Amino acid sequence: MKLIAACLSVFLMFLSPSAFSRDTTHMMSIEEAMQSPDYQERLDPNIKFYFGSQNHPKVLNSFGQFSTNKKTNAFNKSDEEACRWVMLSALLSLQDRAIREGGNAVINIASYYKKNKVSSNTEFECHAGNIMAGVALTGKVVKIAH
């Protein structure tokens, strides 16, 4: 038994780290995520989110470009479930920043995973692994006209 354990230990030492990890890229629907009850309950309706080049009301004041990089436990969750959950976390982070800065919207939101900008009006990028999922976003915090 000790010989089997020793052989297994040696074998595992020579495996590459990628044998244990996964980094699957998913492009997921923004609209579908935003319609979920969790999003409806937790996002402040007074803070608006505009993705990619979506039209938005006139910008009255700009407070700067801000980024967020969120991870969540993906263990025992589907990639889609983990991605939607971590997207909510990323949007809550941008929402908190908008409130702190005095804004009421975040515009030009783009995925920003590993600083690779992917701008879309309809989809966000999520990376899912065996135990973690991540979403990174960047956007401009502004005050818009009502």
PDB file of C-alpha atoms in Angstrom:
ATOM      1  CA  MET A   1       0.000   0.000   0.000  1.00  0.00           C
ATOM      2  CA  LYS A   2       2.860   2.378   0.845  1.00  0.00           C
ATOM      3  CA  LEU A   3       4.451   1.617  -2.530  1.00  0.00           C
ATOM      4  CA  ILE A   4       1.243   2.543  -4.368  1.00  0.00           C
ATOM      5  CA  ALA A   5       0.964   5.811  -2.408  1.00  0.00           C
ATOM      6  CA  ALA A   6       4.599   6.656  -3.126  1.00  0.00           C
ATOM      7  CA  CYS A   7       4.210   5.940  -6.847  1.00  0.00           C
ATOM      8  CA  LEU A   8       1.035   8.024  -6.997  1.00  0.00           C
ATOM      9  CA  SER A   9       2.778  10.926  -5.233  1.00  0.00           C
ATOM     10  CA  VAL A  10       5.669  10.848  -7.722  1.00  0.00           C
ATOM     11  CA  PHE A  11       3.242  10.672 -10.644  1.00  0.00           C
ATOM     12  CA  LEU A  12       1.260  13.656  -9.360  1.00  0.00           C
ATOM     13  CA  MET A  13       4.430  15.735  -8.945  1.00  0.00           C
ATOM     14  CA  PHE A  14       5.130  15.441 -12.677  1.00  0.00           C
ATOM     15  CA  LEU A  15       1.677  16.426 -13.835  1.00  0.00           C
ATOM     16  CA  SER A  16       1.398  19.985 -15.057  1.00  0.00           C
ATOM     17  CA  PRO A  17      -0.736  22.400 -13.024  1.00  0.00           C
ATOM     18  CA  SER A  18      -3.102  22.590 -15.994  1.00  0.00           C
ATOM     19  CA  ALA A  19      -4.055  18.969 -15.357  1.00  0.00           C
ATOM     20  CA  PHE A  20      -5.829  20.188 -12.227  1.00  0.00           C
ATOM     21  CA  SER A  21      -7.209  23.483 -13.499  1.00  0.00           C
ATOM     22  CA  ARG A  22      -9.670  24.605 -16.095  1.00  0.00           C
ATOM     23  CA  ASP A  23     -10.227  28.073 -17.521  1.00  0.00           C
ATOM     24  CA  THR A  24     -13.269  27.957 -19.772  1.00  0.00           C
ATOM     25  CA  THR A  25     -14.333  31.224 -21.388  1.00  0.00           C
ATOM     26  CA  HIS A  26     -18.060  31.858 -21.558  1.00  0.00           C
ATOM     27  CA  MET A  27     -19.835  34.736 -23.292  1.00  0.00           C
ATOM     28  CA  MET A  28     -23.107  35.127 -21.437  1.00  0.00           C
ATOM     29  CA  SER A  29     -26.242  37.175 -22.022  1.00  0.00           C
ATOM     30  CA  ILE A  30     -26.329  40.462 -20.085  1.00  0.00           C
ATOM     31  CA  GLU A  31     -30.102  40.748 -20.501  1.00  0.00           C
ATOM     32  CA  GLU A  32     -30.723  37.235 -19.216  1.00  0.00           C
ATOM     33  CA  ALA A  33     -28.562  37.852 -16.151  1.00  0.00           C
ATOM     34  CA  MET A  34     -30.152  41.244 -15.436  1.00  0.00           C
ATOM     35  CA  GLN A  35     -33.640  39.688 -15.473  1.00  0.00           C
ATOM     36  CA  SER A  36     -32.879  37.240 -12.662  1.00  0.00           C
ATOM     37  CA  PRO A  37     -34.558  37.818  -9.286  1.00  0.00           C
ATOM     38  CA  ASP A  38     -31.156  38.154  -7.537  1.00  0.00           C
ATOM     39  CA  TYR A  39     -30.230  41.075  -9.794  1.00  0.00           C
ATOM     40  CA  GLN A  40     -33.657  42.672  -9.437  1.00  0.00           C
ATOM     41  CA  GLU A  41     -33.458  42.489  -5.631  1.00  0.00           C
ATOM     42  CA  ARG A  42     -29.843  43.536  -5.125  1.00  0.00           C
ATOM     43  CA  LEU A  43     -29.111  46.192  -7.751  1.00  0.00           C
ATOM     44  CA  ASP A  44     -30.172  49.743  -6.918  1.00  0.00           C
ATOM     45  CA  PRO A  45     -32.717  50.879  -9.535  1.00  0.00           C
ATOM     46  CA  ASN A  46     -31.331  54.444  -9.197  1.00  0.00           C
ATOM     47  CA  ILE A  47     -27.973  53.350 -10.675  1.00  0.00           C
ATOM     48  CA  LYS A  48     -28.128  52.588 -14.397  1.00  0.00           C
ATOM     49  CA  PHE A  49     -25.769  50.293 -16.316  1.00  0.00           C
ATOM     50  CA  TYR A  50     -24.965  50.752 -20.012  1.00  0.00           C
ATOM     51  CA  PHE A  51     -22.844  48.103 -21.714  1.00  0.00           C
ATOM     52  CA  GLY A  52     -20.588  48.515 -24.721  1.00  0.00           C
ATOM     53  CA  SER A  53     -21.853  51.319 -26.935  1.00  0.00           C
ATOM     54  CA  GLN A  54     -25.462  51.296 -25.696  1.00  0.00           C
ATOM     55  CA  ASN A  55     -27.187  54.666 -25.957  1.00  0.00           C
ATOM     56  CA  HIS A  56     -27.565  56.540 -22.699  1.00  0.00           C
ATOM     57  CA  PRO A  57     -28.865  59.953 -21.602  1.00  0.00           C
ATOM     58  CA  LYS A  58     -26.597  62.994 -21.768  1.00  0.00           C
ATOM     59  CA  VAL A  59     -23.590  62.827 -19.412  1.00  0.00           C
ATOM     60  CA  LEU A  60     -23.659  65.771 -16.998  1.00  0.00           C
ATOM     61  CA  ASN A  61     -20.512  64.880 -15.049  1.00  0.00           C
ATOM     62  CA  SER A  62     -17.815  62.207 -15.353  1.00  0.00           C
ATOM     63  CA  PHE A  63     -16.000  60.736 -12.347  1.00  0.00           C
ATOM     64  CA  GLY A  64     -13.519  58.451 -14.063  1.00  0.00           C
ATOM     65  CA  GLN A  65     -12.930  54.951 -15.356  1.00  0.00           C
ATOM     66  CA  PHE A  66     -13.082  52.159 -12.769  1.00  0.00           C
ATOM     67  CA  SER A  67     -12.477  48.429 -12.927  1.00  0.00           C
ATOM     68  CA  THR A  68     -13.487  45.486 -10.811  1.00  0.00           C
ATOM     69  CA  ASN A  69     -12.244  41.898 -10.784  1.00  0.00           C
ATOM     70  CA  LYS A  70     -14.458  39.482  -8.893  1.00  0.00           C
ATOM     71  CA  LYS A  71     -14.172  35.758  -8.225  1.00  0.00           C
ATOM     72  CA  THR A  72     -16.652  33.335  -6.737  1.00  0.00           C
ATOM     73  CA  ASN A  73     -16.664  29.762  -5.570  1.00  0.00           C
ATOM     74  CA  ALA A  74     -17.805  27.625  -8.486  1.00  0.00           C
ATOM     75  CA  PHE A  75     -17.677  24.336  -6.616  1.00  0.00           C
ATOM     76  CA  ASN A  76     -20.845  22.319  -7.091  1.00  0.00           C
ATOM     77  CA  LYS A  77     -22.358  24.989  -9.405  1.00  0.00           C
ATOM     78  CA  SER A  78     -22.822  24.963 -13.155  1.00  0.00           C
ATOM     79  CA  ASP A  79     -20.559  27.365 -15.035  1.00  0.00           C
ATOM     80  CA  GLU A  80     -23.613  29.425 -15.985  1.00  0.00           C
ATOM     81  CA  GLU A  81     -24.826  29.698 -12.384  1.00  0.00           C
ATOM     82  CA  ALA A  82     -21.359  30.663 -11.105  1.00  0.00           C
ATOM     83  CA  CYS A  83     -20.909  33.197 -13.930  1.00  0.00           C
ATOM     84  CA  ARG A  84     -24.242  34.892 -13.286  1.00  0.00           C
ATOM     85  CA  TRP A  85     -23.466  35.079  -9.560  1.00  0.00           C
ATOM     86  CA  VAL A  86     -19.990  36.590 -10.035  1.00  0.00           C
ATOM     87  CA  MET A  87     -21.343  39.046 -12.649  1.00  0.00           C
ATOM     88  CA  LEU A  88     -23.774  40.312 -10.012  1.00  0.00           C
ATOM     89  CA  SER A  89     -20.862  40.758  -7.618  1.00  0.00           C
ATOM     90  CA  ALA A  90     -18.933  42.755 -10.245  1.00  0.00           C
ATOM     91  CA  LEU A  91     -21.947  44.987 -10.950  1.00  0.00           C
ATOM     92  CA  LEU A  92     -22.488  45.557  -7.228  1.00  0.00           C
ATOM     93  CA  SER A  93     -18.866  46.695  -7.011  1.00  0.00           C
ATOM     94  CA  LEU A  94     -19.367  49.183  -9.871  1.00  0.00           C
ATOM     95  CA  GLN A  95     -22.647  50.302  -8.309  1.00  0.00           C
ATOM     96  CA  ASP A  96     -20.923  50.963  -4.975  1.00  0.00           C
ATOM     97  CA  ARG A  97     -18.229  52.968  -6.790  1.00  0.00           C
ATOM     98  CA  ALA A  98     -20.859  55.038  -8.618  1.00  0.00           C
ATOM     99  CA  ILE A  99     -22.590  55.840  -5.327  1.00  0.00           C
ATOM    100  CA  ARG A 100     -19.290  56.764  -3.619  1.00  0.00           C
ATOM    101  CA  GLU A 101     -18.315  59.049  -6.506  1.00  0.00           C
ATOM    102  CA  GLY A 102     -21.717  60.749  -6.712  1.00  0.00           C
ATOM    103  CA  GLY A 103     -22.735  59.172 -10.024  1.00  0.00           C
ATOM    104  CA  ASN A 104     -25.988  57.619 -11.063  1.00  0.00           C
ATOM    105  CA  ALA A 105     -24.770  55.466 -13.957  1.00  0.00           C
ATOM    106  CA  VAL A 106     -21.899  53.398 -15.281  1.00  0.00           C
ATOM    107  CA  ILE A 107     -21.461  53.629 -19.053  1.00  0.00           C
ATOM    108  CA  ASN A 108     -19.289  51.903 -21.648  1.00  0.00           C
ATOM    109  CA  ILE A 109     -19.073  48.792 -19.448  1.00  0.00           C
ATOM    110  CA  ALA A 110     -16.784  46.185 -20.978  1.00  0.00           C
ATOM    111  CA  SER A 111     -15.372  42.865 -19.879  1.00  0.00           C
ATOM    112  CA  TYR A 112     -11.768  43.311 -18.792  1.00  0.00           C
ATOM    113  CA  TYR A 113     -10.507  39.830 -17.907  1.00  0.00           C
ATOM    114  CA  LYS A 114      -6.709  39.818 -17.504  1.00  0.00           C
ATOM    115  CA  LYS A 115      -6.843  43.403 -18.849  1.00  0.00           C
ATOM    116  CA  ASN A 116      -8.145  42.141 -22.208  1.00  0.00           C
ATOM    117  CA  LYS A 117     -11.031  44.468 -23.069  1.00  0.00           C
ATOM    118  CA  VAL A 118     -14.056  42.890 -24.739  1.00  0.00           C
ATOM    119  CA  SER A 119     -16.863  45.357 -25.363  1.00  0.00           C
ATOM    120  CA  SER A 120     -20.359  44.113 -26.139  1.00  0.00           C
ATOM    121  CA  ASN A 121     -23.860  45.539 -25.867  1.00  0.00           C
ATOM    122  CA  THR A 122     -25.326  42.092 -25.228  1.00  0.00           C
ATOM    123  CA  GLU A 123     -22.752  39.760 -23.633  1.00  0.00           C
ATOM    124  CA  PHE A 124     -20.243  39.644 -20.786  1.00  0.00           C
ATOM    125  CA  GLU A 125     -17.161  37.459 -20.530  1.00  0.00           C
ATOM    126  CA  CYS A 126     -16.781  34.997 -17.673  1.00  0.00           C
ATOM    127  CA  HIS A 127     -14.008  32.504 -16.977  1.00  0.00           C
ATOM    128  CA  ALA A 128     -14.951  29.342 -15.119  1.00  0.00           C
ATOM    129  CA  GLY A 129     -12.641  26.792 -13.588  1.00  0.00           C
ATOM    130  CA  ASN A 130     -12.945  23.727 -11.423  1.00  0.00           C
ATOM    131  CA  ILE A 131     -13.363  25.698  -8.205  1.00  0.00           C
ATOM    132  CA  MET A 132     -13.546  29.409  -9.155  1.00  0.00           C
ATOM    133  CA  ALA A 133     -15.324  31.635 -11.668  1.00  0.00           C
ATOM    134  CA  GLY A 134     -14.335  35.202 -12.453  1.00  0.00           C
ATOM    135  CA  VAL A 135     -15.682  38.328 -14.107  1.00  0.00           C
ATOM    136  CA  ALA A 136     -13.720  41.543 -14.567  1.00  0.00           C
ATOM    137  CA  LEU A 137     -15.432  44.711 -15.760  1.00  0.00           C
ATOM    138  CA  THR A 138     -14.395  48.250 -16.531  1.00  0.00           C
ATOM    139  CA  GLY A 139     -16.720  51.203 -16.945  1.00  0.00           C
ATOM    140  CA  LYS A 140     -17.011  54.963 -16.673  1.00  0.00           C
ATOM    141  CA  VAL A 141     -18.869  56.326 -13.647  1.00  0.00           C
ATOM    142  CA  VAL A 142     -20.992  59.324 -14.610  1.00  0.00           C
ATOM    143  CA  LYS A 143     -23.976  61.434 -13.650  1.00  0.00           C
ATOM    144  CA  ILE A 144     -26.547  61.350 -16.433  1.00  0.00           C
ATOM    145  CA  ALA A 145     -29.616  63.479 -17.098  1.00  0.00           C
ATOM    146  CA  HIS A 146     -32.930  61.870 -16.191  1.00  0.00           C
TER     147      HIS A 146
END
